[in-house]
CSV table of C-alpha atoms and ligand atoms in Angstrom, one decimal:
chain,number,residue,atom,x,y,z
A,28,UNK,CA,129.2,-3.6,235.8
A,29,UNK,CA,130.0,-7.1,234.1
A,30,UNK,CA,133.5,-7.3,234.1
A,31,UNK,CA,134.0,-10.8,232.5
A,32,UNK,CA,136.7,-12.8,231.5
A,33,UNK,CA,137.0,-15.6,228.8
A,34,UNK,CA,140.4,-17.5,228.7
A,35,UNK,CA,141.2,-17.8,225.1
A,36,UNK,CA,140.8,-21.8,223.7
A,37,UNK,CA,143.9,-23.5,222.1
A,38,UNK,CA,145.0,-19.8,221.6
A,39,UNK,CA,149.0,-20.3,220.9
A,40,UNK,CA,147.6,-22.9,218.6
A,41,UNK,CA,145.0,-20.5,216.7
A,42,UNK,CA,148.2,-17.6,216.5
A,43,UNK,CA,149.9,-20.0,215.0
A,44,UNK,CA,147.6,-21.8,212.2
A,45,UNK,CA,146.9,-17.8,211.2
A,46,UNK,CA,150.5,-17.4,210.5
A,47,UNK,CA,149.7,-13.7,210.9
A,48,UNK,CA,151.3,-10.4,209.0
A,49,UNK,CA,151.8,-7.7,210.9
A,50,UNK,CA,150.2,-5.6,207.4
A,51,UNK,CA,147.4,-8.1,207.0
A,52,UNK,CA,143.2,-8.3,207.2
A,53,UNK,CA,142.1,-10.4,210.1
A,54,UNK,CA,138.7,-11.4,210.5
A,55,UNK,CA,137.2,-12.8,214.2
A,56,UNK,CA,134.0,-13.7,213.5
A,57,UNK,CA,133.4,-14.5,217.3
A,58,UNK,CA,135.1,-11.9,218.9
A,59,UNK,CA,132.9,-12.4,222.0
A,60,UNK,CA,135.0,-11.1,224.8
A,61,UNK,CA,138.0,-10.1,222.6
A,62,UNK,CA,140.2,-13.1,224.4
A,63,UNK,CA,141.7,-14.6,221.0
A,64,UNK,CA,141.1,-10.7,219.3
A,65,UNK,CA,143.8,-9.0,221.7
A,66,UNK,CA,146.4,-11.9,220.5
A,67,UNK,CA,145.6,-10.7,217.6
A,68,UNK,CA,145.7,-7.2,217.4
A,69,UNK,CA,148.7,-7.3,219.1
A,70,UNK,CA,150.8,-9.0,216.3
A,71,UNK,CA,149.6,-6.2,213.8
A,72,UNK,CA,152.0,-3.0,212.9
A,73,UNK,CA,149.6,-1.7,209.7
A,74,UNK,CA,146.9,-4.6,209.9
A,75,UNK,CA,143.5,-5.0,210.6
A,76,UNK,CA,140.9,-6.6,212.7
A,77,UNK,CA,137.6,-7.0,212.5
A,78,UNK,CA,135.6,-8.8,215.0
A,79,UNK,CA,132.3,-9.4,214.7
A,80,UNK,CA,129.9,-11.0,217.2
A,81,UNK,CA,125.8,-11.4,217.5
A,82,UNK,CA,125.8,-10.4,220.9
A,83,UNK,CA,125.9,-6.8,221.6
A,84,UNK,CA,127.1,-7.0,225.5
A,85,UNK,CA,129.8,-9.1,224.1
A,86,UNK,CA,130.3,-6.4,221.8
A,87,UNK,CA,131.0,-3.9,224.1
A,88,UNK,CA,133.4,-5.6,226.5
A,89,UNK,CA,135.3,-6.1,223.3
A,90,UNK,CA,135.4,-2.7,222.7
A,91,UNK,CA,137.1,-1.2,225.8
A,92,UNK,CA,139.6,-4.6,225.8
A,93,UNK,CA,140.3,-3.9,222.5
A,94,UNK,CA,140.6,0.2,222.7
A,95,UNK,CA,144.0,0.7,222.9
A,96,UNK,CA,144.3,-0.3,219.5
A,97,UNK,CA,142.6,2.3,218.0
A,98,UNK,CA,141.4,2.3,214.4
A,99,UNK,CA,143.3,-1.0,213.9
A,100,UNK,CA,139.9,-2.5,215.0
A,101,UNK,CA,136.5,-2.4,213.6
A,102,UNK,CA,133.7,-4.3,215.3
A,103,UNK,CA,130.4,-5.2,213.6
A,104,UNK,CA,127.2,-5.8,214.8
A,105,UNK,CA,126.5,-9.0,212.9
A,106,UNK,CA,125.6,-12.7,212.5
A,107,UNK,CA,128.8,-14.1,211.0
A,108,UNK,CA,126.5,-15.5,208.5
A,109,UNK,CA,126.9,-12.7,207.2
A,110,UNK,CA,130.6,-12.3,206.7
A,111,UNK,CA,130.9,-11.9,203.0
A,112,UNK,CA,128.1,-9.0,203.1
A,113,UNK,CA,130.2,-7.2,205.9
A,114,UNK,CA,133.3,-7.6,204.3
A,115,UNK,CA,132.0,-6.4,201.0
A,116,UNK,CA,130.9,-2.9,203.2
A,117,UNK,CA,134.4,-2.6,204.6
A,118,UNK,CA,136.2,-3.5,200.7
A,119,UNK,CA,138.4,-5.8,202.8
A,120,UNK,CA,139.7,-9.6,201.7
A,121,UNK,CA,140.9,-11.5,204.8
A,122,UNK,CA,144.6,-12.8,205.8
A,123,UNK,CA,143.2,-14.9,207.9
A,124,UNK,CA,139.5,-16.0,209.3
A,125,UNK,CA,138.9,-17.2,213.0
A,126,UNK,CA,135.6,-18.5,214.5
A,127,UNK,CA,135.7,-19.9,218.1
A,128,UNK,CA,131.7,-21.3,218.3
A,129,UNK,CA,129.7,-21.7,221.0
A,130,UNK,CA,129.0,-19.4,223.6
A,131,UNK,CA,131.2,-17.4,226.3
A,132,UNK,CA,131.7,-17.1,229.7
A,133,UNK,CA,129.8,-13.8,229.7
A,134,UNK,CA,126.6,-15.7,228.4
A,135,UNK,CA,127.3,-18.8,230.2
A,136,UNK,CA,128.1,-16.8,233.8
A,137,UNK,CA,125.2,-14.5,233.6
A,138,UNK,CA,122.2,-15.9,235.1
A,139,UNK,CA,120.3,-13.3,233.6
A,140,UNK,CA,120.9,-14.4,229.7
A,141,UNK,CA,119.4,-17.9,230.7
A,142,UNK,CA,122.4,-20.5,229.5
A,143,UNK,CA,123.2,-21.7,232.8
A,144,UNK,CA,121.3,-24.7,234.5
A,145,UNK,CA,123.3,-24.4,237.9
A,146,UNK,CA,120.9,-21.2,238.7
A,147,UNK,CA,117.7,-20.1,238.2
A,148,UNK,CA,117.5,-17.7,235.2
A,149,UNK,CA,114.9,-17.2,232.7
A,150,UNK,CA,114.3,-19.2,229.7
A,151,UNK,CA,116.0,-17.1,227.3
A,152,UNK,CA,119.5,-18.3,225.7
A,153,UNK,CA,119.9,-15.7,222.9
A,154,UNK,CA,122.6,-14.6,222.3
A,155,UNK,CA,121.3,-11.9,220.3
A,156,UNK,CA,119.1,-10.2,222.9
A,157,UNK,CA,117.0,-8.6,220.0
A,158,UNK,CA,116.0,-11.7,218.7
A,159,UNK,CA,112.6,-13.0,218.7
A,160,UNK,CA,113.2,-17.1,219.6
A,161,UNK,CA,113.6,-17.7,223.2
A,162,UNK,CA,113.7,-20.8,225.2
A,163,UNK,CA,110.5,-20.3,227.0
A,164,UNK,CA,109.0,-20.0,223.1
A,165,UNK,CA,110.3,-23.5,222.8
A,166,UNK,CA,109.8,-25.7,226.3
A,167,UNK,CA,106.3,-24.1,227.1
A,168,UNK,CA,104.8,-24.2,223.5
A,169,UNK,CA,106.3,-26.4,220.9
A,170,UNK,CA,104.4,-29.9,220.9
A,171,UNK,CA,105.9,-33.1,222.6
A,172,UNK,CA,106.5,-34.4,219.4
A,173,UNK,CA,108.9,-31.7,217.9
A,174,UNK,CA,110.2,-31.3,221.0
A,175,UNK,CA,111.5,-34.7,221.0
A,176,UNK,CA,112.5,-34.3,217.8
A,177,UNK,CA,115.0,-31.5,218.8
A,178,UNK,CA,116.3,-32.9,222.1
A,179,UNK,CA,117.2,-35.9,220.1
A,180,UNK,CA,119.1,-34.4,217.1
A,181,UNK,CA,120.9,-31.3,218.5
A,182,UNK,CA,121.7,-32.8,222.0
A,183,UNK,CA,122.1,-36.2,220.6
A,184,UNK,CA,120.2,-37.3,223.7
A,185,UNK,CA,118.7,-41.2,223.7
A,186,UNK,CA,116.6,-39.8,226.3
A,187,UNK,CA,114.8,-37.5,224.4
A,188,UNK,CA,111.4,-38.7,224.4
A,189,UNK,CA,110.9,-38.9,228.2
A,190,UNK,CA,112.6,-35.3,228.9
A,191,UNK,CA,110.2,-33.9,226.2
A,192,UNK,CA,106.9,-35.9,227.8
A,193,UNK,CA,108.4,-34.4,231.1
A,194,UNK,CA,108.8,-30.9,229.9
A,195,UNK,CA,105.3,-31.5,228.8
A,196,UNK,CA,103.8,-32.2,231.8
A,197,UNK,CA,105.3,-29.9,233.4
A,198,UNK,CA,104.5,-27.1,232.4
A,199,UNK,CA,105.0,-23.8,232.5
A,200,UNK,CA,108.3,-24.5,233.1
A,201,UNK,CA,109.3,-21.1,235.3
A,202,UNK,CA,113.1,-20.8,234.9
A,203,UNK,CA,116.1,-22.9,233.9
A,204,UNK,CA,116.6,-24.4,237.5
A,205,UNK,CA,112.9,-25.8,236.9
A,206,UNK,CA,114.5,-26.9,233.2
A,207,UNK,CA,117.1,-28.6,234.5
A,208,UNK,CA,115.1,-30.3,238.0
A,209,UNK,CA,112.7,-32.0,235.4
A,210,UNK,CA,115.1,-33.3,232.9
A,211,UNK,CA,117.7,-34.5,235.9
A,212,UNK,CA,113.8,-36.1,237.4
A,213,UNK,CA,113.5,-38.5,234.2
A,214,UNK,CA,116.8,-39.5,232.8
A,215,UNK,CA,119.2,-42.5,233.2
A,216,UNK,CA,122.6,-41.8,233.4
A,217,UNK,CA,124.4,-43.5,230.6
A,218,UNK,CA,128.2,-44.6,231.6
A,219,UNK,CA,130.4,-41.5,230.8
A,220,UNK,CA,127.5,-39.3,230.9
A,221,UNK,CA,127.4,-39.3,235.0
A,222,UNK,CA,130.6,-37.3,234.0
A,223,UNK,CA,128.0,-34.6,233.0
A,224,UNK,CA,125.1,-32.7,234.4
A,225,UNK,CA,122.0,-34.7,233.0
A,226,UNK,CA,120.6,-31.3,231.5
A,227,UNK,CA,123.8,-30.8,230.0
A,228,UNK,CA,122.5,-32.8,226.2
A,229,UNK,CA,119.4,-30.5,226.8
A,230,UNK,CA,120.2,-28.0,227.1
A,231,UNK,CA,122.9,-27.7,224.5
A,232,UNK,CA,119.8,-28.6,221.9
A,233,UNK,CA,117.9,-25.8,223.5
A,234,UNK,CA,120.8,-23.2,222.6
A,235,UNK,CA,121.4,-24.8,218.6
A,236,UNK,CA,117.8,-24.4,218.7
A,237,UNK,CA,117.1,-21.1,219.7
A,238,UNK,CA,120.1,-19.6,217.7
A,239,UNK,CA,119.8,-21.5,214.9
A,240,UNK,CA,123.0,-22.2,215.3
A,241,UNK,CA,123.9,-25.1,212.4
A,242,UNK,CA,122.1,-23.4,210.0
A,243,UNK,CA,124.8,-20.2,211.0
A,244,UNK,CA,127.9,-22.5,210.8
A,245,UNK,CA,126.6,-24.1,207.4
A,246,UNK,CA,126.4,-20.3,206.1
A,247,UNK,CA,129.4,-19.3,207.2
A,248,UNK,CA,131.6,-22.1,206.0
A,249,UNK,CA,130.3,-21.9,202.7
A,250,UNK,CA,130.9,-18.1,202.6
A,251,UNK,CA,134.3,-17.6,204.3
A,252,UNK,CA,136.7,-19.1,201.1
A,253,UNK,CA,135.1,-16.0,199.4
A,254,UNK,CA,136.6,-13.4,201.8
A,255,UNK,CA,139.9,-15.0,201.8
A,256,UNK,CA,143.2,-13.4,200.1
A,257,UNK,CA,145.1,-15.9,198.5
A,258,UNK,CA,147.0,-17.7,201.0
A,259,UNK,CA,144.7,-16.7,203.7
A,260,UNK,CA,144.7,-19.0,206.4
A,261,UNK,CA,141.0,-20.4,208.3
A,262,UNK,CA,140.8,-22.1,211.6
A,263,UNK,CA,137.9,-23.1,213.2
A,264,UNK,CA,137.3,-24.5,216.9
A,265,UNK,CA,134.4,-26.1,217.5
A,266,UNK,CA,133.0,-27.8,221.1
A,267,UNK,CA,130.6,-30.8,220.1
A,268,UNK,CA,130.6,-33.5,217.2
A,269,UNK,CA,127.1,-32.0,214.9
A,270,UNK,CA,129.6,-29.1,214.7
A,271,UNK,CA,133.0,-30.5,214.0
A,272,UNK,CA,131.4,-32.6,211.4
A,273,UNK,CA,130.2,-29.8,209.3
A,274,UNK,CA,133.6,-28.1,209.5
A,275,UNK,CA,135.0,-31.5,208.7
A,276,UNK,CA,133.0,-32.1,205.8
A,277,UNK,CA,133.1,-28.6,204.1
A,278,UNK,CA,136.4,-28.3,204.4
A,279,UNK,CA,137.0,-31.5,202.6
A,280,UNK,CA,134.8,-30.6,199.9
A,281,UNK,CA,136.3,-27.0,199.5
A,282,UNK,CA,139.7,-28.9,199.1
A,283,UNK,CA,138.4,-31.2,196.5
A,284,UNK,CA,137.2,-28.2,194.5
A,285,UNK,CA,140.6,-27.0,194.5
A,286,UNK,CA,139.5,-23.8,196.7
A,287,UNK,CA,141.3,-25.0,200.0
A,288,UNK,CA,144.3,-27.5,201.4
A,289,UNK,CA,143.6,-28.8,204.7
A,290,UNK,CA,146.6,-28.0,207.4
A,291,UNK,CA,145.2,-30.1,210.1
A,292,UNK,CA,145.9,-33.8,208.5
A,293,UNK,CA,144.3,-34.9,212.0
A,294,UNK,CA,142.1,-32.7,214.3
A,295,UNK,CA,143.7,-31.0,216.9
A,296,UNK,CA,143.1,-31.3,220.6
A,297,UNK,CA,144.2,-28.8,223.7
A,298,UNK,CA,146.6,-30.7,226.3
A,299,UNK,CA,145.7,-32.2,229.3
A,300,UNK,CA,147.3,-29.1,231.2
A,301,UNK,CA,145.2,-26.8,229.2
A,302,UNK,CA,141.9,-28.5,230.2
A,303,UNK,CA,142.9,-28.5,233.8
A,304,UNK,CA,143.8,-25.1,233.8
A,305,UNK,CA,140.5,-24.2,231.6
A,306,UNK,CA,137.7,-27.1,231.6
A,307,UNK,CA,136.0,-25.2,228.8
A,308,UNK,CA,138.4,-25.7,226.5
A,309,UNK,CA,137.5,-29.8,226.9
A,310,UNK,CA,135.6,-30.3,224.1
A,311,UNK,CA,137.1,-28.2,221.7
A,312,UNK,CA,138.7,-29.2,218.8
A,313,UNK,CA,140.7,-27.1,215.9
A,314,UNK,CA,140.7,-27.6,212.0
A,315,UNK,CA,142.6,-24.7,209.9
A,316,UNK,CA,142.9,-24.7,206.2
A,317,UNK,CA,144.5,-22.2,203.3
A,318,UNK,CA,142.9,-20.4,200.6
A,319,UNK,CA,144.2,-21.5,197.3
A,320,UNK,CA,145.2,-19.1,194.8
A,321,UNK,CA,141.9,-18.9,191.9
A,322,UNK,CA,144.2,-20.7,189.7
A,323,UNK,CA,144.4,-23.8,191.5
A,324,UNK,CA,140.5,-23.5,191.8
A,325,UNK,CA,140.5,-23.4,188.0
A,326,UNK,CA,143.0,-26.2,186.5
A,327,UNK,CA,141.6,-28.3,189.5
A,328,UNK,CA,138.0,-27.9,188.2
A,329,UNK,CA,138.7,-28.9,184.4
B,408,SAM,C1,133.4,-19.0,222.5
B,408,SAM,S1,132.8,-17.3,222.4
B,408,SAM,C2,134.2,-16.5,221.7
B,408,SAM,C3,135.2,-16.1,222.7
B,408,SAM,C4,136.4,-15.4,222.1
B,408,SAM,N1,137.2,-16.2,221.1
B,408,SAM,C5,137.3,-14.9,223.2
B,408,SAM,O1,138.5,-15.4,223.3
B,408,SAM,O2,136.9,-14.1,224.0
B,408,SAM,C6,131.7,-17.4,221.0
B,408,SAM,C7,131.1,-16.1,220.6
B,408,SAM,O3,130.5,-16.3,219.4
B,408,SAM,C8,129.3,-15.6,219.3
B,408,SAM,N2,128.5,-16.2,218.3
B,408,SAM,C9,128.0,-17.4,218.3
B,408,SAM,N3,127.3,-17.7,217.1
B,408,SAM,C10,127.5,-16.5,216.4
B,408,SAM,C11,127.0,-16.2,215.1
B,408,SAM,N4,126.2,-17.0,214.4
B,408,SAM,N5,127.3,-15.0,214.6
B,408,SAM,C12,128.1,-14.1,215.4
B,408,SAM,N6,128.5,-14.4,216.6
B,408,SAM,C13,128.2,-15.6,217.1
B,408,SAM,C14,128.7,-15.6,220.7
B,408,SAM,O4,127.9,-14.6,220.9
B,408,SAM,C15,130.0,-15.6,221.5
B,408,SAM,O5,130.3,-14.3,222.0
């Protein structure tokens, strides 16, 4: 029985960018282990949540957290790429739009789903278990080249090139403790990074890779203005800079097209106490816009 725990990231923060409605459509596209979803669901009388997730186990922790409140919840089965699709299905416009990326402390604490490099666990890091891409599809097959390639511009790692020829020669490659020994054999440590594992950059490349995970948040951050109500409020937290960039940029281009204002002037950060307390949350970093009204989208455009 996995009986897993995520602590919630920046979560007073998130409540209160969402300016919630206790009679308003909520949408957490990562529910993942319901942490942010309960704070939610709480703060709604006649609202609604829906929390979607691509990982199924995920799914169902979040179900039995989130029971006692009843119908108020719908989960879904989904990509959030797909958020427009899903909220077409349920005829619902959202209040208010959360996505917390990455991946949680369920995936990261199972050996068994392949993310960690502290243990031996097979090369797998889906997060959708049904999928077809695994890690082992990537380390053991792809060519040095492309491999490179990908080490380089998901983990913006400068050692790329001698992990991949590494990798290479050491293959197969059994399990992610074999990963991690080879990468750790061939790379320098660079100044802050002795801070980090030296599979860290790797391995974070490995899981973008396998999940396709830019090409999700691109999707989803040019479909989410669509699902919002007017005044509908949109924060996202993101936990490395390829990430933060795209949120960056779309949101600055939805606001020029008169679609969104931007709340965060600067980005925002969790405290030193909250990093102590929770070294996940390190990295993370929150942006939250509004929806315009259409008719701002309109005069703006002419
Ligand atoms: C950081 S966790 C969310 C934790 C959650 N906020 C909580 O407090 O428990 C990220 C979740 O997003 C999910 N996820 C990542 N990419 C996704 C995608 N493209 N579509 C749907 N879910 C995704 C992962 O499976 C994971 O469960």
């Amino acid at each position: 029985v996995v009986s897993a725990v995520h602590t919630p990231v920046l979560l007073e923060e998130v409540i209160e960018w969402l300016r919630i409605r206790p009679d308003g459509t909520y949408v957490d596209a990562t529910v993942g282990l319901g942490g942010h979803a309960v704070e939610i669901a709480k703060r709604l009388t006649t609202g609604r949540l829906i929390g979607m997730d691509r990982d199924a186990q995920a799914l169902e922790l979040a179900r039995e957290r989130l029971s006692e409140f009843g119908e108020r919840v719908t989960l879904v089965h989904a990509r959030f790429s797909r958020i427009d699709e899903v909220m077409r299905e349920l005829h619902a416009g959202a209040d208010g739009v959360l996505a917390d990326l990455g991946v949680s402390s369920l995936q990261l604490d199972l050996p068994e789903r392949g993310f960690a490099f502290r243990f031996a666990g097979p090369l797998d890091m889906r997060m959708d278990s049904a999928e077809a891409r695994t890690t082992a599809g990537i380390v053991n097959y792809w060519p040095e080249k492309d491999l490179a390639n990908l080490i380089y511009r998901y983990g913006e790692e400068r050692d790329s090139r001698r992990i991949a020829r590494a990798i290479v020669r050491a293959r197969p490659i059994r399990d992610t403790e074999h990963l991690a020994t080879v990468v750790a054999g061939v790379k320098t440590p660079w100044g802050r990074q002795k801070l980090q594992h030296a599979a860290t950059k790797t391995f974070l490349a490995l899981r973008i890779a396998v999940n396709d995970e830019l090409e999700e948040l691109e999707r989803l951050l040019e479909k989410t203005p669509a699902t919002l109500n007017a005044h509908g409020r949109w924060v996202m937290l993101t936990y490395h800079s390829l990430e933060d960039r795209l949120v960056k940029r779309a949101f600055q281009e939805q606001a020029r097209r008169g679609m969104l204002r931007v709340l965060t002037k600067k980005v925002q950060r969790p405290s030193a106490v909250e990093v102590q307390r929770n070294p996940r949350a390190r990295s993370a970093k929150l942006r939250a816009a509004e929806r315009l009204p259409a008719a701002a989208e309109s005069s703006e455009r002419q």
